[in-house]
mmCIF file of C-alpha atoms in Angstrom:
data_model
loop_
_atom_site.group_PDB
_atom_site.id
_atom_site.type_symbol
_atom_site.label_atom_id
_atom_site.label_comp_id
_atom_site.label_asym_id
_atom_site.label_seq_id
_atom_site.Cartn_x
_atom_site.Cartn_y
_atom_site.Cartn_z
ATOM 1 C CA MET A 1 60.283 -47.560 -85.731
ATOM 2 C CA ILE A 2 61.884 -48.936 -82.627
ATOM 3 C CA GLN A 3 62.003 -45.458 -81.101
ATOM 4 C CA ARG A 4 58.353 -44.955 -81.879
ATOM 5 C CA LEU A 5 57.429 -48.203 -80.296
ATOM 6 C CA VAL A 6 59.405 -47.306 -77.218
ATOM 7 C CA SER A 7 57.689 -43.956 -76.964
ATOM 8 C CA MET A 8 54.265 -45.577 -77.321
ATOM 9 C CA LEU A 9 55.104 -48.083 -74.624
ATOM 10 C CA CYS A 10 56.235 -45.317 -72.286
ATOM 11 C CA LEU A 11 53.050 -43.290 -72.812
ATOM 12 C CA PRO A 12 50.974 -45.102 -70.210
ATOM 13 C CA ALA A 13 53.635 -44.613 -67.599
ATOM 14 C CA ALA A 14 53.741 -40.988 -68.441
ATOM 15 C CA PHE A 15 49.960 -40.674 -68.121
ATOM 16 C CA ALA A 16 49.900 -42.822 -65.051
ATOM 17 C CA LEU A 17 52.045 -40.390 -63.171
ATOM 18 C CA PRO A 18 49.925 -37.391 -63.773
ATOM 19 C CA LEU A 19 46.822 -39.425 -62.995
ATOM 20 C CA HIS A 20 48.254 -40.461 -59.646
ATOM 21 C CA ALA A 21 49.393 -36.950 -59.077
ATOM 22 C CA GLN A 22 45.904 -35.616 -59.764
ATOM 23 C CA GLU A 23 44.276 -38.320 -57.669
ATOM 24 C CA ALA A 24 46.417 -37.443 -54.705
ATOM 25 C CA PRO A 25 44.905 -34.031 -54.415
ATOM 26 C CA ALA A 26 41.501 -35.596 -54.876
ATOM 27 C CA GLN A 27 42.243 -37.838 -51.912
ATOM 28 C CA GLN A 28 43.600 -34.913 -49.932
ATOM 29 C CA THR A 29 40.427 -32.975 -50.497
ATOM 30 C CA PRO A 30 38.354 -35.343 -48.404
ATOM 31 C CA ALA A 31 41.149 -35.380 -45.853
ATOM 32 C CA GLN A 32 40.932 -31.590 -45.702
ATOM 33 C CA GLU A 33 37.160 -31.782 -45.587
ATOM 34 C CA VAL A 34 37.508 -33.860 -42.423
ATOM 35 C CA VAL A 35 38.374 -30.612 -40.732
ATOM 36 C CA PRO A 36 34.830 -29.382 -41.075
ATOM 37 C CA ALA A 37 33.708 -32.790 -39.935
ATOM 38 C CA GLN A 38 36.047 -32.468 -36.933
ATOM 39 C CA GLU A 39 34.775 -29.011 -36.289
ATOM 40 C CA VAL A 40 32.098 -31.022 -34.625
ATOM 41 C CA ALA A 41 29.937 -27.984 -34.547
ATOM 42 C CA PRO A 42 27.222 -30.291 -33.387
ATOM 43 C CA THR A 43 29.443 -31.795 -30.695
ATOM 44 C CA GLN A 44 30.609 -28.357 -29.582
ATOM 45 C CA GLU A 45 27.005 -27.326 -29.744
ATOM 46 C CA VAL A 46 26.602 -29.634 -26.767
ATOM 47 C CA ALA A 47 26.636 -26.247 -25.107
ATOM 48 C CA PRO A 48 22.888 -26.220 -25.604
ATOM 49 C CA THR A 49 22.733 -29.327 -23.495
ATOM 50 C CA GLN A 50 25.030 -27.590 -20.980
ATOM 51 C CA GLU A 51 22.877 -24.505 -21.176
ATOM 52 C CA VAL A 52 20.544 -26.442 -18.929
ATOM 53 C CA ALA A 53 18.354 -23.384 -19.181
ATOM 54 C CA PRO A 54 15.339 -25.607 -18.926
ATOM 55 C CA THR A 55 16.682 -27.376 -15.858
ATOM 56 C CA GLN A 56 17.586 -24.049 -14.237
ATOM 57 C CA GLU A 57 14.213 -22.691 -15.195
ATOM 58 C CA ALA A 58 12.565 -25.502 -13.261
ATOM 59 C CA PRO A 59 13.176 -23.767 -9.901
ATOM 60 C CA ALA A 60 11.953 -20.555 -11.489
ATOM 61 C CA ALA A 61 8.829 -22.403 -12.470
ATOM 62 C CA GLN A 62 8.493 -23.502 -8.868
ATOM 63 C CA ALA A 63 8.721 -19.916 -7.650
ATOM 64 C CA PRO A 64 5.134 -19.214 -8.636
ATOM 65 C CA THR A 65 4.045 -22.322 -6.766
ATOM 66 C CA GLN A 66 5.788 -20.944 -3.697
ATOM 67 C CA VAL A 67 4.210 -17.547 -4.222
ATOM 68 C CA ALA A 68 0.771 -19.098 -4.594
ATOM 69 C CA PRO A 69 0.362 -19.906 -0.909
ATOM 70 C CA ALA A 70 1.445 -16.381 0.026
ATOM 71 C CA GLN A 71 -1.167 -14.950 -2.302
ATOM 72 C CA GLU A 72 -3.827 -17.330 -1.108
ATOM 73 C CA GLN A 73 -3.285 -16.455 2.557
ATOM 74 C CA PRO A 74 -4.940 -13.033 2.410
ATOM 75 C CA ALA A 75 -7.836 -14.578 0.552
ATOM 76 C CA ASP A 76 -8.275 -17.143 3.289
ATOM 77 C CA ASP A 77 -8.045 -14.440 5.918
ATOM 78 C CA VAL A 78 -10.654 -12.351 4.157
ATOM 79 C CA ALA A 79 -12.930 -15.352 3.808
ATOM 80 C CA GLU A 80 -12.673 -16.091 7.501
ATOM 81 C CA ALA A 81 -12.734 -12.474 8.604
ATOM 82 C CA ASN A 82 -15.962 -10.723 9.483
ATOM 83 C CA GLU A 83 -17.082 -8.430 6.667
ATOM 84 C CA ILE A 84 -16.608 -4.712 7.349
ATOM 85 C CA PRO A 85 -19.456 -2.416 6.277
ATOM 86 C CA ALA A 86 -18.217 -0.811 3.048
ATOM 87 C CA ASP A 87 -18.912 2.762 4.138
ATOM 88 C CA LEU A 88 -16.612 2.324 7.156
ATOM 89 C CA LEU A 89 -13.492 1.496 5.129
ATOM 90 C CA ASP A 90 -11.008 4.335 5.079
ATOM 91 C CA GLU A 91 -9.693 5.393 1.657
ATOM 92 C CA ALA A 92 -6.218 4.143 2.572
ATOM 93 C CA HIS A 93 -7.640 0.636 2.983
ATOM 94 C CA MET A 94 -8.976 0.759 -0.550
ATOM 95 C CA ARG A 95 -5.477 1.197 -1.988
ATOM 96 C CA GLU A 96 -4.283 -1.836 -3.943
ATOM 97 C CA GLU A 97 -1.103 -2.277 -1.929
ATOM 98 C CA LEU A 98 -2.996 -2.616 1.357
ATOM 99 C CA GLY A 99 -6.291 -4.209 0.425
ATOM 100 C CA VAL A 100 -8.694 -5.580 2.973
ATOM 101 C CA ASN A 101 -6.925 -8.005 5.283
ATOM 102 C CA GLU A 102 -7.150 -9.331 8.815
ATOM 103 C CA PHE A 103 -5.619 -6.106 10.163
ATOM 104 C CA THR A 104 -8.066 -3.811 8.426
ATOM 105 C CA ALA A 105 -10.547 -2.305 10.897
ATOM 106 C CA PRO A 106 -13.380 0.210 10.385
ATOM 107 C CA SER A 107 -12.172 3.799 10.297
ATOM 108 C CA ILE A 108 -13.161 5.860 13.338
ATOM 109 C CA SER A 109 -13.239 8.857 11.021
ATOM 110 C CA LYS A 110 -15.935 7.180 8.913
ATOM 111 C CA LEU A 111 -17.849 6.218 12.035
ATOM 112 C CA PHE A 112 -18.069 9.895 12.909
ATOM 113 C CA ASP A 113 -19.303 11.056 9.505
ATOM 114 C CA THR A 114 -22.893 10.777 10.765
ATOM 115 C CA LEU A 115 -22.295 13.060 13.754
ATOM 116 C CA GLN A 116 -22.683 16.151 11.601
ATOM 117 C CA PHE A 117 -26.352 15.160 11.206
ATOM 118 C CA LEU A 118 -26.826 14.806 14.979
ATOM 119 C CA MET A 119 -25.752 18.219 16.220
ATOM 120 C CA PRO A 120 -25.785 19.520 18.884
ATOM 121 C CA LEU A 121 -23.649 16.875 20.578
ATOM 122 C CA PRO A 122 -24.111 16.356 24.336
ATOM 123 C CA LEU A 123 -20.392 16.469 25.177
ATOM 124 C CA VAL A 124 -20.763 17.728 28.735
ATOM 125 C CA GLU A 125 -23.365 15.099 29.590
ATOM 126 C CA THR A 126 -21.311 12.265 28.092
ATOM 127 C CA GLU A 127 -17.803 13.464 28.974
ATOM 128 C CA ARG A 128 -15.269 10.755 29.808
ATOM 129 C CA VAL A 129 -11.801 11.552 31.144
ATOM 130 C CA MET A 130 -9.086 8.924 30.848
ATOM 131 C CA PRO A 131 -7.348 8.042 34.158
ATOM 132 C CA ASP A 132 -3.865 9.462 34.722
ATOM 133 C CA ARG A 133 -2.496 5.970 35.159
ATOM 134 C CA MET A 134 -2.481 4.012 31.916
ATOM 135 C CA PRO A 135 -3.494 0.343 31.882
ATOM 136 C CA LEU A 136 -0.824 -2.349 31.836
ATOM 137 C CA ASP A 137 -2.742 -4.691 29.540
ATOM 138 C CA ARG A 138 -2.305 -4.038 25.785
ATOM 139 C CA ALA A 139 -5.940 -4.857 25.014
ATOM 140 C CA ASP A 140 -7.034 -2.201 27.515
ATOM 141 C CA LEU A 141 -4.549 0.249 25.998
ATOM 142 C CA ALA A 142 -5.961 -0.366 22.524
ATOM 143 C CA ILE A 143 -9.639 0.067 23.373
ATOM 144 C CA GLU A 144 -8.911 3.199 25.444
ATOM 145 C CA LEU A 145 -6.895 4.629 22.547
ATOM 146 C CA GLY A 146 -10.009 4.138 20.416
ATOM 147 C CA PHE A 147 -11.991 6.148 22.982
ATOM 148 C CA LEU A 148 -9.343 8.892 22.861
ATOM 149 C CA ILE A 149 -9.394 9.150 19.072
ATOM 150 C CA ALA A 150 -13.201 9.278 19.218
ATOM 151 C CA ASN A 151 -13.018 12.040 21.827
ATOM 152 C CA GLY A 152 -10.791 13.914 19.420
ATOM 153 C CA PHE A 153 -13.443 13.812 16.710
ATOM 154 C CA LEU A 154 -16.095 14.887 19.226
ATOM 155 C CA VAL A 155 -13.995 17.851 20.353
ATOM 156 C CA VAL A 156 -13.273 18.891 16.767
ATOM 157 C CA GLN A 157 -16.894 18.420 15.663
ATOM 158 C CA ALA A 158 -18.045 20.640 18.544
ATOM 159 C CA GLU A 159 -15.131 23.035 17.832
ATOM 160 C CA GLN A 160 -13.877 22.843 21.422
ATOM 161 C CA LEU A 161 -10.312 23.314 20.242
ATOM 162 C CA ASP A 162 -9.057 24.330 23.683
ATOM 163 C CA LYS A 163 -9.161 20.621 24.592
ATOM 164 C CA VAL A 164 -6.850 19.542 21.774
ATOM 165 C CA GLU A 165 -3.670 20.049 23.815
ATOM 166 C CA THR A 166 -4.752 17.563 26.489
ATOM 167 C CA LEU A 167 -5.933 15.181 23.787
ATOM 168 C CA ALA A 168 -2.576 15.338 21.971
ATOM 169 C CA ALA A 169 -0.704 14.573 25.202
ATOM 170 C CA ASP A 170 -2.936 11.559 25.920
ATOM 171 C CA LEU A 171 -2.569 10.230 22.371
ATOM 172 C CA THR A 172 1.215 10.473 22.685
ATOM 173 C CA ARG A 173 1.232 8.500 25.958
ATOM 174 C CA TYR A 174 -0.964 5.720 24.611
ATOM 175 C CA GLY A 175 0.807 5.541 21.252
ATOM 176 C CA LYS A 176 4.160 5.157 22.994
ATOM 177 C CA ALA A 177 2.800 2.415 25.271
ATOM 178 C CA LEU A 178 1.591 0.470 22.210
ATOM 179 C CA GLY A 179 4.958 0.817 20.472
ATOM 180 C CA ALA A 180 3.838 3.438 17.939
ATOM 181 C CA GLY A 181 5.207 6.496 19.748
ATOM 182 C CA ASN A 182 7.174 7.989 16.847
ATOM 183 C CA ARG A 183 4.226 7.749 14.474
ATOM 184 C CA VAL A 184 1.750 9.235 16.960
ATOM 185 C CA ASN A 185 4.144 12.011 18.034
ATOM 186 C CA ARG A 186 4.116 13.462 14.522
ATOM 187 C CA HIS A 187 0.328 13.591 14.450
ATOM 188 C CA ALA A 188 0.099 15.003 17.977
ATOM 189 C CA ALA A 189 2.349 17.901 16.949
ATOM 190 C CA SER A 190 0.233 18.501 13.838
ATOM 191 C CA LEU A 191 -2.933 18.438 15.957
ATOM 192 C CA LEU A 192 -1.573 21.245 18.119
ATOM 193 C CA ASP A 193 -0.568 23.310 15.074
ATOM 194 C CA SER A 194 -3.950 22.816 13.413
ATOM 195 C CA ALA A 195 -5.787 23.767 16.618
ATOM 196 C CA LYS A 196 -3.895 27.060 16.800
ATOM 197 C CA LYS A 197 -4.730 28.098 13.219
ATOM 198 C CA PRO A 198 -7.578 26.827 13.644
ATOM 199 C CA ASP A 199 -7.982 24.238 10.857
ATOM 200 C CA VAL A 200 -10.834 21.843 11.630
ATOM 201 C CA ALA A 201 -10.476 19.858 8.393
ATOM 202 C CA GLN A 202 -6.786 19.231 9.061
ATOM 203 C CA LEU A 203 -7.539 18.199 12.637
ATOM 204 C CA LYS A 204 -9.878 15.485 11.365
ATOM 205 C CA LYS A 205 -7.245 14.304 8.880
ATOM 206 C CA GLU A 206 -4.619 14.021 11.608
ATOM 207 C CA LEU A 207 -6.948 12.032 13.855
ATOM 208 C CA ALA A 208 -7.777 9.630 11.017
ATOM 209 C CA ALA A 209 -4.068 9.328 10.185
ATOM 210 C CA THR A 210 -3.316 8.535 13.831
ATOM 211 C CA GLN A 211 -5.519 5.447 13.680
ATOM 212 C CA ARG A 212 -4.007 4.392 10.330
ATOM 213 C CA ASP A 213 -0.435 4.738 11.560
ATOM 214 C CA VAL A 214 -1.052 2.866 14.795
ATOM 215 C CA GLU A 215 -2.777 0.173 12.739
ATOM 216 C CA ALA A 216 0.258 0.020 10.412
ATOM 217 C CA GLU A 217 2.498 -0.478 13.432
ATOM 218 C CA LEU A 218 0.252 -3.284 14.668
ATOM 219 C CA VAL A 219 0.419 -4.896 11.213
ATOM 220 C CA SER A 220 4.207 -5.048 11.541
ATOM 221 C CA LEU A 221 3.777 -6.589 14.998
ATOM 222 C CA LYS A 222 1.235 -9.094 13.621
ATOM 223 C CA ASP A 223 -1.318 -8.074 16.242
ATOM 224 C CA ALA A 224 -4.677 -7.889 14.490
ATOM 225 C CA ASP A 225 -6.673 -7.986 17.718
ATOM 226 C CA LEU A 226 -5.409 -4.609 18.908
ATOM 227 C CA ALA A 227 -6.248 -2.959 15.576
ATOM 228 C CA HIS A 228 -9.859 -4.119 15.918
ATOM 229 C CA LEU A 229 -10.040 -3.087 19.573
ATOM 230 C CA ILE A 230 -8.967 0.482 18.716
ATOM 231 C CA SER A 231 -11.748 0.674 16.138
ATOM 232 C CA MET A 232 -14.318 -0.898 18.481
ATOM 233 C CA GLY A 233 -13.434 1.559 21.249
ATOM 234 C CA GLY A 234 -14.017 4.432 18.822
ATOM 235 C CA TRP A 235 -17.392 3.080 17.719
ATOM 236 C CA ILE A 236 -18.638 2.432 21.267
ATOM 237 C CA ARG A 237 -17.761 6.003 22.241
ATOM 238 C CA ALA A 238 -19.483 7.377 19.125
ATOM 239 C CA LEU A 239 -22.563 5.242 19.819
ATOM 240 C CA GLU A 240 -22.731 6.425 23.413
ATOM 241 C CA VAL A 241 -22.744 10.101 22.411
ATOM 242 C CA SER A 242 -24.989 9.777 19.354
ATOM 243 C CA THR A 243 -27.719 7.809 21.167
ATOM 244 C CA VAL A 244 -27.905 10.511 23.842
ATOM 245 C CA ALA A 245 -28.112 13.176 21.122
ATOM 246 C CA VAL A 246 -30.981 11.387 19.340
ATOM 247 C CA ASP A 247 -32.803 10.533 22.554
ATOM 248 C CA LYS A 248 -32.769 14.206 23.574
ATOM 249 C CA GLN A 249 -33.953 15.421 20.157
ATOM 250 C CA PHE A 250 -35.738 12.481 18.582
ATOM 251 C CA SER A 251 -36.721 12.163 14.955
ATOM 252 C CA GLU A 252 -37.048 9.077 12.769
ATOM 253 C CA GLU A 253 -34.378 10.372 10.421
ATOM 254 C CA ARG A 254 -31.885 10.998 13.231
ATOM 255 C CA ALA A 255 -32.670 7.604 14.791
ATOM 256 C CA ARG A 256 -31.955 5.758 11.533
ATOM 257 C CA LYS A 257 -28.439 7.272 11.513
ATOM 258 C CA VAL A 258 -27.726 5.469 14.772
ATOM 259 C CA MET A 259 -29.557 2.185 14.179
ATOM 260 C CA ARG A 260 -26.844 0.359 12.239
ATOM 261 C CA GLU A 261 -27.383 -3.335 12.899
ATOM 262 C CA ASP A 262 -24.599 -4.186 10.413
ATOM 263 C CA ILE A 263 -22.013 -2.394 12.579
ATOM 264 C CA ALA A 264 -23.323 -4.019 15.768
ATOM 265 C CA ASP A 265 -23.146 -7.380 14.014
ATOM 266 C CA TYR A 266 -19.577 -6.724 12.852
ATOM 267 C CA TYR A 267 -18.297 -5.966 16.354
ATOM 268 C CA THR A 268 -20.242 -8.894 17.845
ATOM 269 C CA GLU A 269 -18.310 -11.232 15.566
ATOM 270 C CA SER A 270 -15.075 -9.284 16.102
ATOM 271 C CA ILE A 271 -15.174 -10.028 19.831
ATOM 272 C CA ALA A 272 -15.787 -13.710 19.085
ATOM 273 C CA GLY A 273 -12.681 -13.725 16.879
ATOM 274 C CA LEU A 274 -10.327 -12.244 19.477
ATOM 275 C CA GLU A 275 -7.718 -14.353 21.231
ATOM 276 C CA PRO A 276 -9.290 -16.334 24.088
ATOM 277 C CA ARG A 277 -7.240 -14.422 26.677
ATOM 278 C CA ILE A 278 -9.245 -11.340 25.616
ATOM 279 C CA SER A 279 -12.578 -12.704 24.380
ATOM 280 C CA GLU A 280 -13.100 -14.839 27.494
ATOM 281 C CA ARG A 281 -12.684 -11.976 29.939
ATOM 282 C CA PRO A 282 -15.986 -11.399 31.799
ATOM 283 C CA ASN A 283 -16.427 -7.847 30.482
ATOM 284 C CA TYR A 284 -15.893 -8.970 26.861
ATOM 285 C CA LEU A 285 -18.388 -11.812 27.221
ATOM 286 C CA ALA A 286 -20.910 -9.285 28.564
ATOM 287 C CA MET A 287 -20.086 -6.872 25.725
ATOM 288 C CA ARG A 288 -20.726 -9.562 23.154
ATOM 289 C CA ASP A 289 -24.142 -10.305 24.649
ATOM 290 C CA LEU A 290 -25.004 -6.597 24.692
ATOM 291 C CA LEU A 291 -23.919 -6.177 21.068
ATOM 292 C CA ALA A 292 -26.012 -9.160 19.999
ATOM 293 C CA GLY A 293 -28.996 -7.557 21.752
ATOM 294 C CA LEU A 294 -28.303 -4.212 20.075
ATOM 295 C CA ARG A 295 -28.150 -5.914 16.683
ATOM 296 C CA SER A 296 -31.656 -7.262 17.230
ATOM 297 C CA GLU A 297 -33.042 -3.958 18.536
ATOM 298 C CA MET A 298 -31.522 -1.998 15.660
ATOM 299 C CA THR A 299 -33.030 -4.288 13.013
ATOM 300 C CA LEU A 300 -36.214 -2.749 11.631
ATOM 301 C CA GLN A 301 -38.769 -4.840 9.791
ATOM 302 C CA ASP A 302 -40.193 -3.694 6.448
ATOM 303 C CA GLY A 303 -42.377 -0.674 7.060
ATOM 304 C CA GLN A 304 -41.317 -0.383 10.695
ATOM 305 C CA ALA A 305 -40.174 3.008 11.962
ATOM 306 C CA PRO A 306 -37.883 3.707 14.933
ATOM 307 C CA THR A 307 -39.574 5.010 18.072
ATOM 308 C CA PRO A 308 -38.405 7.094 21.053
ATOM 309 C CA GLU A 309 -38.800 3.989 23.241
ATOM 310 C CA MET A 310 -36.437 2.028 20.985
ATOM 311 C CA MET A 311 -33.878 4.800 21.132
ATOM 312 C CA ARG A 312 -34.104 5.005 24.917
ATOM 313 C CA GLU A 313 -33.327 1.294 25.224
ATOM 314 C CA ILE A 314 -30.440 1.562 22.766
ATOM 315 C CA ARG A 315 -29.079 4.534 24.697
ATOM 316 C CA GLU A 316 -29.081 2.524 27.943
ATOM 317 C CA LYS A 317 -27.294 -0.402 26.302
ATOM 318 C CA ALA A 318 -24.729 1.922 24.709
ATOM 319 C CA ALA A 319 -23.891 3.405 28.122
ATOM 320 C CA GLN A 320 -23.497 -0.104 29.598
ATOM 321 C CA LEU A 321 -21.304 -1.073 26.651
ATOM 322 C CA ALA A 322 -19.002 1.908 27.224
ATOM 323 C CA GLY A 323 -18.680 1.081 30.912
ATOM 324 C CA LEU A 324 -17.756 -2.543 30.153
ATOM 325 C CA ALA A 325 -15.259 -1.544 27.473
ATOM 326 C CA LEU A 326 -13.363 0.642 29.941
ATOM 327 C CA GLN A 327 -13.127 -2.055 32.614
ATOM 328 C CA ARG A 328 -9.439 -2.819 32.946
ATOM 329 C CA LYS A 329 -7.952 -6.241 33.482
ATOM 330 C CA GLN A 330 -7.251 -6.824 37.168
#
């Protein structure tokens, strides 16, 4: 009995031990679970806060705002610039990467597209030979280069290919003086090759490319005025020859090819937009007045037809315009 009682009294102690032994692991389990809690995945995930991607993206977001002014500039230039008649834009200017900008000037090649309707051309009567000595002023160089390129189209249109060699030499001299010698040299060599074949279509392409390449060089030099002066020189020369051609063999249809008040208006405003050192020269002030007069004379009212008298007056003004354009700065 006594032994039984003793064993019964000892039972709780026996059970207590295993209970404590089992509880210990139960207490260790949370202690081991602290490890995941200490893994502080969230606290190590502070990396997202260090990623600062948003804060670094802020400058990137500003980049567009910096680009915006650069993209708006051409638009402002176009808004301020005088509008070029659409049929005078060379195909290269229609390319997306160039667009119409302050350096874009009417293509001399396009100006001469109408000459095929005005044959025969009075080249002997209207011949102009450039002086051996080139001008020192860059504005004079530019407008005379326009005359030279126009002479090239006249020579090619009349198929007087024996004059191409002299033309190529003159183009090379003027291109070099304007800082576009390498570009013009390539075209001058191609002009000579095409004249020997003879390849009239290629000659016209090379002359058009000469203007484009000189214009591209002026774009890099940020000199828009010279690009417009080259084009204006070409148009004045074309106008001089075409008005003589129409005056000598008049017809209403031929006269309408010459009476382009939109072109006269464009160059009137172009002169006004030149730098004052150019636009305020006496010959340029006189040219602007003449162009404004031509614009009025070339504007036909509804139902009005051109007359020989109109063409005679336009011819006289065109000759005066050419003389003023070739007056060099003293």
